PDB file of C-alpha atoms in Angstrom:
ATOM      1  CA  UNK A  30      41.622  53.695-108.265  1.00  0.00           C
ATOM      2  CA  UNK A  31      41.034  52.617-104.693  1.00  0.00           C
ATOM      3  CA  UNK A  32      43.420  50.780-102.870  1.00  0.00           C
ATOM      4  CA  UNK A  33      41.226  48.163-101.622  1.00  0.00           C
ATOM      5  CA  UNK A  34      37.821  46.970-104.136  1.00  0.00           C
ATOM      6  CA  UNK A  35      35.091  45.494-102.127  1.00  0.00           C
ATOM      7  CA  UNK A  36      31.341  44.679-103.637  1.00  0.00           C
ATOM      8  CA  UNK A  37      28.899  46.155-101.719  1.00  0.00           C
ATOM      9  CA  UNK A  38      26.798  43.277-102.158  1.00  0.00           C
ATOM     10  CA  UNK A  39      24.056  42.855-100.302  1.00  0.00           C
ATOM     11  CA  UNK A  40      24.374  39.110-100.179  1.00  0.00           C
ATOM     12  CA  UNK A  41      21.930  36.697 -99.446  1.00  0.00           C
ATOM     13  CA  UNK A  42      22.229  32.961 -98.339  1.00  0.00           C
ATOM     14  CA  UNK A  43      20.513  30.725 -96.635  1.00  0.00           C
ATOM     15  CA  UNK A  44      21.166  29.251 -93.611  1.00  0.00           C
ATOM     16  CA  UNK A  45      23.811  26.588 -93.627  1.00  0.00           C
ATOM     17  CA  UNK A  46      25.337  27.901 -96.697  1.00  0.00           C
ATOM     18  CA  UNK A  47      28.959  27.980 -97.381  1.00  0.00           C
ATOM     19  CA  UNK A  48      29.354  32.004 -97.898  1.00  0.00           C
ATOM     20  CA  UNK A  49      32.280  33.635-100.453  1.00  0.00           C
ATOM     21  CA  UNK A  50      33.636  37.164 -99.645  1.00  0.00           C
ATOM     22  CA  UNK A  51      36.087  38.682-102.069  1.00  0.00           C
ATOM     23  CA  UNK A  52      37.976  41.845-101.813  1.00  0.00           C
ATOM     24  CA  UNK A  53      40.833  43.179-104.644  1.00  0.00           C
ATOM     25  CA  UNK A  54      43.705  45.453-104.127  1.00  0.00           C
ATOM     26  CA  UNK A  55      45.610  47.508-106.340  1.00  0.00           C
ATOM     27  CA  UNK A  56      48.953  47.694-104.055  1.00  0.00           C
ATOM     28  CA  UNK A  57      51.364  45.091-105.282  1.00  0.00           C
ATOM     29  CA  UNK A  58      53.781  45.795-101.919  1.00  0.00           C
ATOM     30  CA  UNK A  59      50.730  44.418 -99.862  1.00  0.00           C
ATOM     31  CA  UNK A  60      51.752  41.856 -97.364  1.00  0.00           C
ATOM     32  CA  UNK A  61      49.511  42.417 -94.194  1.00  0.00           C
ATOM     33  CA  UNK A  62      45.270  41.471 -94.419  1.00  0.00           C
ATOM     34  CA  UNK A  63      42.407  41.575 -92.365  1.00  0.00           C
ATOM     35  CA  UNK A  64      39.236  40.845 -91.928  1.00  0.00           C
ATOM     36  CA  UNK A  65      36.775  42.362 -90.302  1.00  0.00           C
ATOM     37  CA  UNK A  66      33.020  41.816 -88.810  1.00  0.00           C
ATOM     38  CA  UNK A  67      30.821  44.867 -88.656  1.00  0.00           C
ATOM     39  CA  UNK A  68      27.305  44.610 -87.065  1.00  0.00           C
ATOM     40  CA  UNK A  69      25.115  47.548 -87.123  1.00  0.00           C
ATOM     41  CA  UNK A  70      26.435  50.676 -85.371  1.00  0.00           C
ATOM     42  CA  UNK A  71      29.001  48.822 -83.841  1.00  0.00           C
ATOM     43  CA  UNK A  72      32.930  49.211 -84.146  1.00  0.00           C
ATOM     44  CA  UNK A  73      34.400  46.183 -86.602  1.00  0.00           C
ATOM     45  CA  UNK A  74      35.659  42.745 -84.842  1.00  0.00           C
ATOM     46  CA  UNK A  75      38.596  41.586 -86.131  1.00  0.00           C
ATOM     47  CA  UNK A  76      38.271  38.306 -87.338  1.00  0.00           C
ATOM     48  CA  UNK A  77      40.930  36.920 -89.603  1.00  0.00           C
ATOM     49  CA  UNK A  78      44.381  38.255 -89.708  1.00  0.00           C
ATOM     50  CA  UNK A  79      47.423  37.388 -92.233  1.00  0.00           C
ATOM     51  CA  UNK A  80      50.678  37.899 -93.575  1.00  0.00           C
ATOM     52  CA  UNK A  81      52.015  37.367 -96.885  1.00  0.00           C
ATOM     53  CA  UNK A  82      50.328  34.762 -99.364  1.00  0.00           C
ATOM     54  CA  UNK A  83      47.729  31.337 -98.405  1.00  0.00           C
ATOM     55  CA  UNK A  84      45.845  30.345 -96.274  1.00  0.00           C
ATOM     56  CA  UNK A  85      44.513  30.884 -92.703  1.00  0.00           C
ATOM     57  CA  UNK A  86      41.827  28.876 -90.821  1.00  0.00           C
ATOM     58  CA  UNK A  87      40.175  29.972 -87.552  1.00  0.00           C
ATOM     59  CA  UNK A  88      36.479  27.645 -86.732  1.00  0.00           C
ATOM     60  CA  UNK A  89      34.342  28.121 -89.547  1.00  0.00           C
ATOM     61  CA  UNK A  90      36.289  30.972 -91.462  1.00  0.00           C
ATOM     62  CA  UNK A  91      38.950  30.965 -93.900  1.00  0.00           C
ATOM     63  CA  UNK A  92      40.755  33.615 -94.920  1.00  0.00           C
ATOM     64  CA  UNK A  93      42.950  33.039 -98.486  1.00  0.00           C
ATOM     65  CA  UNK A  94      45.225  35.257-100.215  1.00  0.00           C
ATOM     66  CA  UNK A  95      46.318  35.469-103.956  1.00  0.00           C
ATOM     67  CA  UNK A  96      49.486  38.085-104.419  1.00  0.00           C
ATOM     68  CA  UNK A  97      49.594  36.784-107.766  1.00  0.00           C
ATOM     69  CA  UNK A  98      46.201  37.919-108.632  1.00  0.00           C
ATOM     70  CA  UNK A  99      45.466  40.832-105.569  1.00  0.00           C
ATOM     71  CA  UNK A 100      42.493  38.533-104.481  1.00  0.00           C
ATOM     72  CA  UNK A 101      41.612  37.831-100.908  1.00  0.00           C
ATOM     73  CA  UNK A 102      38.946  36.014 -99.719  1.00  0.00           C
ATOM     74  CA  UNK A 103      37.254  35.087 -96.411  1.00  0.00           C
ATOM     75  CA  UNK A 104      34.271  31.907 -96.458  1.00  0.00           C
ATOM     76  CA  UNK A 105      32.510  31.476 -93.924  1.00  0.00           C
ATOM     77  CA  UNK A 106      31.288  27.230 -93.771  1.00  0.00           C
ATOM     78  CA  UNK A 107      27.669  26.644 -92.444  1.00  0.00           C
ATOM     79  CA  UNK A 108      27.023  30.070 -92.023  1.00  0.00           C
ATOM     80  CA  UNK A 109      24.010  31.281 -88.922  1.00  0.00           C
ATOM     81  CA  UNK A 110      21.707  34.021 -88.952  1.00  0.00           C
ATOM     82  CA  UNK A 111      24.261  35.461 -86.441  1.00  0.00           C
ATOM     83  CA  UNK A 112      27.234  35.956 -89.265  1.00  0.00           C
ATOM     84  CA  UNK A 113      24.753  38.262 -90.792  1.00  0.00           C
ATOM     85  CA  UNK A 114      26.993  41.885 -90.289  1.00  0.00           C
ATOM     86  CA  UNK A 115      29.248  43.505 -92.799  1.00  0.00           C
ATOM     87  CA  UNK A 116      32.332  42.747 -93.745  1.00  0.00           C
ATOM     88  CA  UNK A 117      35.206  44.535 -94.075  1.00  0.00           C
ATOM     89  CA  UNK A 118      38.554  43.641 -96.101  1.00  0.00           C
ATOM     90  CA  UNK A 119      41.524  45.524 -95.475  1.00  0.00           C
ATOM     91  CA  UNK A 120      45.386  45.720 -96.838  1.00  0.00           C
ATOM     92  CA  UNK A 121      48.314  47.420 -96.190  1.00  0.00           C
ATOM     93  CA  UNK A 122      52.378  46.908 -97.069  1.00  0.00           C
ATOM     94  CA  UNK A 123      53.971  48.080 -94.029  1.00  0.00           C
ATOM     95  CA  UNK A 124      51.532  46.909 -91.451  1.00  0.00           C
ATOM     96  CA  UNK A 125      51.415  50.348 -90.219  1.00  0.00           C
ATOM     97  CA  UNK A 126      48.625  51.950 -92.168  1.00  0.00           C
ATOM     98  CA  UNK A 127      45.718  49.614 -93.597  1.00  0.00           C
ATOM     99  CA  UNK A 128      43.848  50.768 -96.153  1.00  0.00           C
ATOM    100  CA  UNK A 129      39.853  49.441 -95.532  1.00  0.00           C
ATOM    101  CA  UNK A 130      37.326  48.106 -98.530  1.00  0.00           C
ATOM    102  CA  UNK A 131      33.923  49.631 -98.539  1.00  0.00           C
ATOM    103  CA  UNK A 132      31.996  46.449 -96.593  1.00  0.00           C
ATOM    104  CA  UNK A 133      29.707  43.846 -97.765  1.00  0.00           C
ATOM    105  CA  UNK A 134      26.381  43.375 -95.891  1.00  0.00           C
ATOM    106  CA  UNK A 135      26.167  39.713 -95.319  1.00  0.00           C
ATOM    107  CA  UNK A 136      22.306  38.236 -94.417  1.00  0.00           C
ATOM    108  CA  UNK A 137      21.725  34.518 -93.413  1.00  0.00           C
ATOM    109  CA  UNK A 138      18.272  33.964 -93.322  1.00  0.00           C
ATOM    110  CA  UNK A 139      17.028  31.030 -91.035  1.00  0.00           C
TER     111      UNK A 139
ATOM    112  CA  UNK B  17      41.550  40.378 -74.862  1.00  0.00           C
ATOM    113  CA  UNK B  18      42.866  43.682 -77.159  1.00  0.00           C
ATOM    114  CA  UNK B  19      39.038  45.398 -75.740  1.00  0.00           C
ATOM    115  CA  UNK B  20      39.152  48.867 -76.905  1.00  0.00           C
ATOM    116  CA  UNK B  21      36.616  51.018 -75.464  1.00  0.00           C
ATOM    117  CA  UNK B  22      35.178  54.209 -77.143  1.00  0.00           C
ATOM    118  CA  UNK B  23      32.995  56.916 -75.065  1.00  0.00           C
ATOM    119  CA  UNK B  24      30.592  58.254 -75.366  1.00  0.00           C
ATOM    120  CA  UNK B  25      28.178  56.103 -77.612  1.00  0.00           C
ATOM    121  CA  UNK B  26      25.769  58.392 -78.472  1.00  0.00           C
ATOM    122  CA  UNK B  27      25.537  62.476 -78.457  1.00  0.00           C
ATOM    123  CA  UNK B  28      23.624  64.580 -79.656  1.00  0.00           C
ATOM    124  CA  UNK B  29      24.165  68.247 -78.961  1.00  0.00           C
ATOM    125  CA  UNK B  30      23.454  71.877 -80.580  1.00  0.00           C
ATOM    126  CA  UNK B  31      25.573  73.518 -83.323  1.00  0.00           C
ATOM    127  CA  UNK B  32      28.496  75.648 -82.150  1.00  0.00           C
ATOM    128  CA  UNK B  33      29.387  72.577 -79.032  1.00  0.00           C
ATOM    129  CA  UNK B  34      32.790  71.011 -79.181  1.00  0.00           C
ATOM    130  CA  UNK B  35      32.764  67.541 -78.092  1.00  0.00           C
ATOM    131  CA  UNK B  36      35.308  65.223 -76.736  1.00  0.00           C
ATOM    132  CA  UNK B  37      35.323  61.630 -77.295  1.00  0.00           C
ATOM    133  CA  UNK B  38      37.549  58.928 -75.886  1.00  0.00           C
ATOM    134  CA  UNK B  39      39.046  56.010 -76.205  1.00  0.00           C
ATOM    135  CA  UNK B  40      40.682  53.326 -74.455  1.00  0.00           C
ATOM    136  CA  UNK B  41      42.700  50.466 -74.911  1.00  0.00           C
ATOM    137  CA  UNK B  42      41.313  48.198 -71.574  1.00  0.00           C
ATOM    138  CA  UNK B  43      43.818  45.273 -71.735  1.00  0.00           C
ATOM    139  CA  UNK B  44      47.006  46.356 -73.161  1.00  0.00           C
ATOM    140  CA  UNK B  45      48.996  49.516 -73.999  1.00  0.00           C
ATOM    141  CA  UNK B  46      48.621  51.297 -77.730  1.00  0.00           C
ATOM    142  CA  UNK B  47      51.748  52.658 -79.026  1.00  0.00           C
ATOM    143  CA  UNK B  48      49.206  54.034 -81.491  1.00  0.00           C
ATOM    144  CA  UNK B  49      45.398  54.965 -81.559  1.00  0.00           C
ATOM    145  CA  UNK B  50      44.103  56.083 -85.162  1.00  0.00           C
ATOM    146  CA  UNK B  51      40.411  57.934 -85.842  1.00  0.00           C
ATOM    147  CA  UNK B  52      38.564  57.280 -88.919  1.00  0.00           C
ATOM    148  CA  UNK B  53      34.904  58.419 -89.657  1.00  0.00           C
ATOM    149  CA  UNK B  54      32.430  56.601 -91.469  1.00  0.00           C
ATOM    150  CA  UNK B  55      29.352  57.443 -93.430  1.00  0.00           C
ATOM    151  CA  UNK B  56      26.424  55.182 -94.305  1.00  0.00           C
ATOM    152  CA  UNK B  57      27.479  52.324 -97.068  1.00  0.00           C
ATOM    153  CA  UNK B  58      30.798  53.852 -97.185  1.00  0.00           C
ATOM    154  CA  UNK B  59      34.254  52.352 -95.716  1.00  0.00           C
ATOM    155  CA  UNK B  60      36.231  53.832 -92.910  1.00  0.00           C
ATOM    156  CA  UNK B  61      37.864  57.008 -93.643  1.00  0.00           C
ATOM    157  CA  UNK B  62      41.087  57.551 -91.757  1.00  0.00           C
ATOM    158  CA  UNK B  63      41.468  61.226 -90.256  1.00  0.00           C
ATOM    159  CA  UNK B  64      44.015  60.919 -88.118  1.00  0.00           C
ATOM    160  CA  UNK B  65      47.179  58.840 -86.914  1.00  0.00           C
ATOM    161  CA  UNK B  66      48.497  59.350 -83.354  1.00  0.00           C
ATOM    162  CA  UNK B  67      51.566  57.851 -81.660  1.00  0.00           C
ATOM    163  CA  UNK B  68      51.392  58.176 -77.784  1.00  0.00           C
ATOM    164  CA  UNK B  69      53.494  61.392 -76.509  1.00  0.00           C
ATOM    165  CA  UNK B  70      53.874  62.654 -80.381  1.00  0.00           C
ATOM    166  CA  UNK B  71      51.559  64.986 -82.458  1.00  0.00           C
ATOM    167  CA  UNK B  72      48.478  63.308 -84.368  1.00  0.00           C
ATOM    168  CA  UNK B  73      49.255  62.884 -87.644  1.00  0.00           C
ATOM    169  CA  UNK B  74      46.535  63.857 -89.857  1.00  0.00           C
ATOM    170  CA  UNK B  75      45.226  62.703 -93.290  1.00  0.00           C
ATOM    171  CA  UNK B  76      44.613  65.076 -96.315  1.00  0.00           C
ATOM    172  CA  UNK B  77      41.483  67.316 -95.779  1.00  0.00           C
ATOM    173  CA  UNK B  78      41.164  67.100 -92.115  1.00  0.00           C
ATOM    174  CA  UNK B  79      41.360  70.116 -90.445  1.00  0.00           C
ATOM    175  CA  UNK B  80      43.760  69.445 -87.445  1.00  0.00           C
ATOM    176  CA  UNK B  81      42.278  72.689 -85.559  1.00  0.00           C
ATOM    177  CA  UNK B  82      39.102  71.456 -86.401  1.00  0.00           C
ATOM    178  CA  UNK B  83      39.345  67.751 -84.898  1.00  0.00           C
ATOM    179  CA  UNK B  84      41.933  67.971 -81.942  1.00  0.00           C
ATOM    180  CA  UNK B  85      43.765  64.661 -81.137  1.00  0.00           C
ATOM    181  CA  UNK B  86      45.398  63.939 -78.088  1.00  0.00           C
ATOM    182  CA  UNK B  87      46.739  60.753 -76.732  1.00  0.00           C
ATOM    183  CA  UNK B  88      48.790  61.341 -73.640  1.00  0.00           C
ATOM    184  CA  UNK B  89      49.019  58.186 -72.389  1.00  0.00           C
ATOM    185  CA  UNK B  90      49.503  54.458 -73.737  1.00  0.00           C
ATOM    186  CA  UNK B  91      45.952  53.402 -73.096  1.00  0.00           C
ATOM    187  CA  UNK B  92      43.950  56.828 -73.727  1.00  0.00           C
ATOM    188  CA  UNK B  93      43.258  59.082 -76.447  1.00  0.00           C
ATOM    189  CA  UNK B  94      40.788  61.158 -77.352  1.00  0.00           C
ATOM    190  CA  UNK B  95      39.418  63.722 -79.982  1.00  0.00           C
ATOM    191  CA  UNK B  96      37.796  67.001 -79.880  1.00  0.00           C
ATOM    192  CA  UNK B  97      35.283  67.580 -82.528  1.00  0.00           C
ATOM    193  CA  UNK B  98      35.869  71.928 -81.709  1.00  0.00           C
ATOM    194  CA  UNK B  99      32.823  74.439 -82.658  1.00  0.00           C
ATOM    195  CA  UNK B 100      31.096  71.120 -83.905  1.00  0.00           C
ATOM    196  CA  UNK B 101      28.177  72.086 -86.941  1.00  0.00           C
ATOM    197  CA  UNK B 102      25.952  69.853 -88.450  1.00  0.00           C
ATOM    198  CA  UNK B 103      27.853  68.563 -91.443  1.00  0.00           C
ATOM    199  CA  UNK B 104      30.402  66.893 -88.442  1.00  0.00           C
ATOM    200  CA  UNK B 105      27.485  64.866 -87.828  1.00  0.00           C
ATOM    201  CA  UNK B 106      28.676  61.204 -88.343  1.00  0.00           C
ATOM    202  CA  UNK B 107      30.112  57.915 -87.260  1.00  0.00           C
ATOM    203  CA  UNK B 108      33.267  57.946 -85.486  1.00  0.00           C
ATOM    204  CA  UNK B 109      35.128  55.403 -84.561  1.00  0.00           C
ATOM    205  CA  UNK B 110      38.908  54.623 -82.729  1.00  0.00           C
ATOM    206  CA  UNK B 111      41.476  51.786 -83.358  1.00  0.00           C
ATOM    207  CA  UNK B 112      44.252  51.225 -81.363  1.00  0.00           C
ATOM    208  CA  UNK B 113      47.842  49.133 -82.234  1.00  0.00           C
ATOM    209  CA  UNK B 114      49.759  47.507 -79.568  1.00  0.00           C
ATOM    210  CA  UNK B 115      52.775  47.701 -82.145  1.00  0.00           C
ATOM    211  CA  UNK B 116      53.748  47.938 -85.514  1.00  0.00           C
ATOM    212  CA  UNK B 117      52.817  44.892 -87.796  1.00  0.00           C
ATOM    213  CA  UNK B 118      49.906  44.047 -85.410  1.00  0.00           C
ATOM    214  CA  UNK B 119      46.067  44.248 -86.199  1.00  0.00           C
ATOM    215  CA  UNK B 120      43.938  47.486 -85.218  1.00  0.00           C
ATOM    216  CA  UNK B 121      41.212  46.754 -82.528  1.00  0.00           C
ATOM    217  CA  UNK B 122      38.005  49.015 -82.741  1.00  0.00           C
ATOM    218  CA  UNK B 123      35.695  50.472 -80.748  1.00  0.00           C
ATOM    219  CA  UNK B 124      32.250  51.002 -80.523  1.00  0.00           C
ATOM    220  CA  UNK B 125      32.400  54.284 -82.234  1.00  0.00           C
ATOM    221  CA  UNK B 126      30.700  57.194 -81.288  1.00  0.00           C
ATOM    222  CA  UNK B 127      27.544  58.212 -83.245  1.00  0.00           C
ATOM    223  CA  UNK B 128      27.734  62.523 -83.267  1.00  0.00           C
ATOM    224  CA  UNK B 129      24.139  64.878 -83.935  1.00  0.00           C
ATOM    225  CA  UNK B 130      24.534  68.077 -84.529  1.00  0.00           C
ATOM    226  CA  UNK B 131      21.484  70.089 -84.800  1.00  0.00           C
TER     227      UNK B 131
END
């Protein structure tokens, strides 16, 4: 089992739309998450980092996290063509090593 | 701030070439750098852990004379892909850490050809 469970997607919204990004993780001694935006052949942009369980708003992203269930999320509210990327979920219990999801591809079309 | 810069881009080069790649933390000093590859639709794959004036710590099934790691300094390491042959080709890509507990920053990555 992988430490971090991402779906692939691709997922498509429209313009405007609030967008839901879920990642699971098998580590119960998690504490630390992030969040990362990939666009193509790029390195990923951290977006969204956060300790231990609830929630963390930054603009138009929130990022939310369930210990009980080993659910984190990230929506993005009235999402642009430009938050089209991949995104990348990532946990780890020590901070020191964080163990990445596989990325969902995120489009917004206009 | 936390810009992380990763050289060269691009390279392309012919079987048999070793290849350096670096990377720098711009804006503040990286206790440790890490280097992960990544293939198409696939997540990052850690290779390698370094701490600044310690040996790279490398992750199962990398070949540490194969992919040489050096980070001599608290804003620069760097990685030599040695002999490089076309099944290196890939995606690589640096992180640095300004300390424990604190998120990764990325580069660019480095996209490697080997023909």
């Amino acid at each position: 089992q992988k430490e971090v469970e991402q779906d692939p997607g691709p997922l498509s919204v429209p313009e405007g739309a609030i967008v839901s990004l879920n990642c699971t993780y098998s580590n119960s001694a998690f504490q630390y998450f992030m969040w990362y935006r990939q666009y193509s052949r790029k390195g990923p942009e951290l977006l969204m980092y956060t300790y231990s369980s609830g929630n963390k708003e930054d603009g138009r992203f929130t990022a939310q996290v369930d210990k009980s269930s080993k659910y984190i999320s990230l929506f993005i509210r009235d999402s642009q063509p430009s938050d089209s990327a991949t995104y990348l979920c990532a946990g780890s219990n020590t901070g020191n090593q964080f163990y990445f999801g596989t990325g969902t591809s995120l489009t917004v079309i206009p | 701030g936390a810009v992380v810069s990763q050289h060269p881009s691009r390279v392309i080069c012919k079987s048999g070439t070793s290849v350096k790649i670096e990377c720098r933390s711009l804006d503040f000093q990286a206790t440790t750098m890490f280097w992960y590859r990544q293939f198409p639709k696939q997540s990052l794959m850690l290779m390698a852990t370094s701490n600044e004036g310690s040996k790279a710590t490398y992750e199962q099934g990398v070949e540490k004379d194969k992919f040489l790691i050096n980070h001599a300094s608290l804003t620069l390491s760097t990685l030599t892909v040695t002999s490089a042959h076309p099944e290196d080709s890939s995606f690589y890509i640096c992180s640095a850490r300004e300390t424990p507990n604190q998120p990764q920053h990325f580069g660019d990555g480095t996209r490697l050809s080997i023909l």
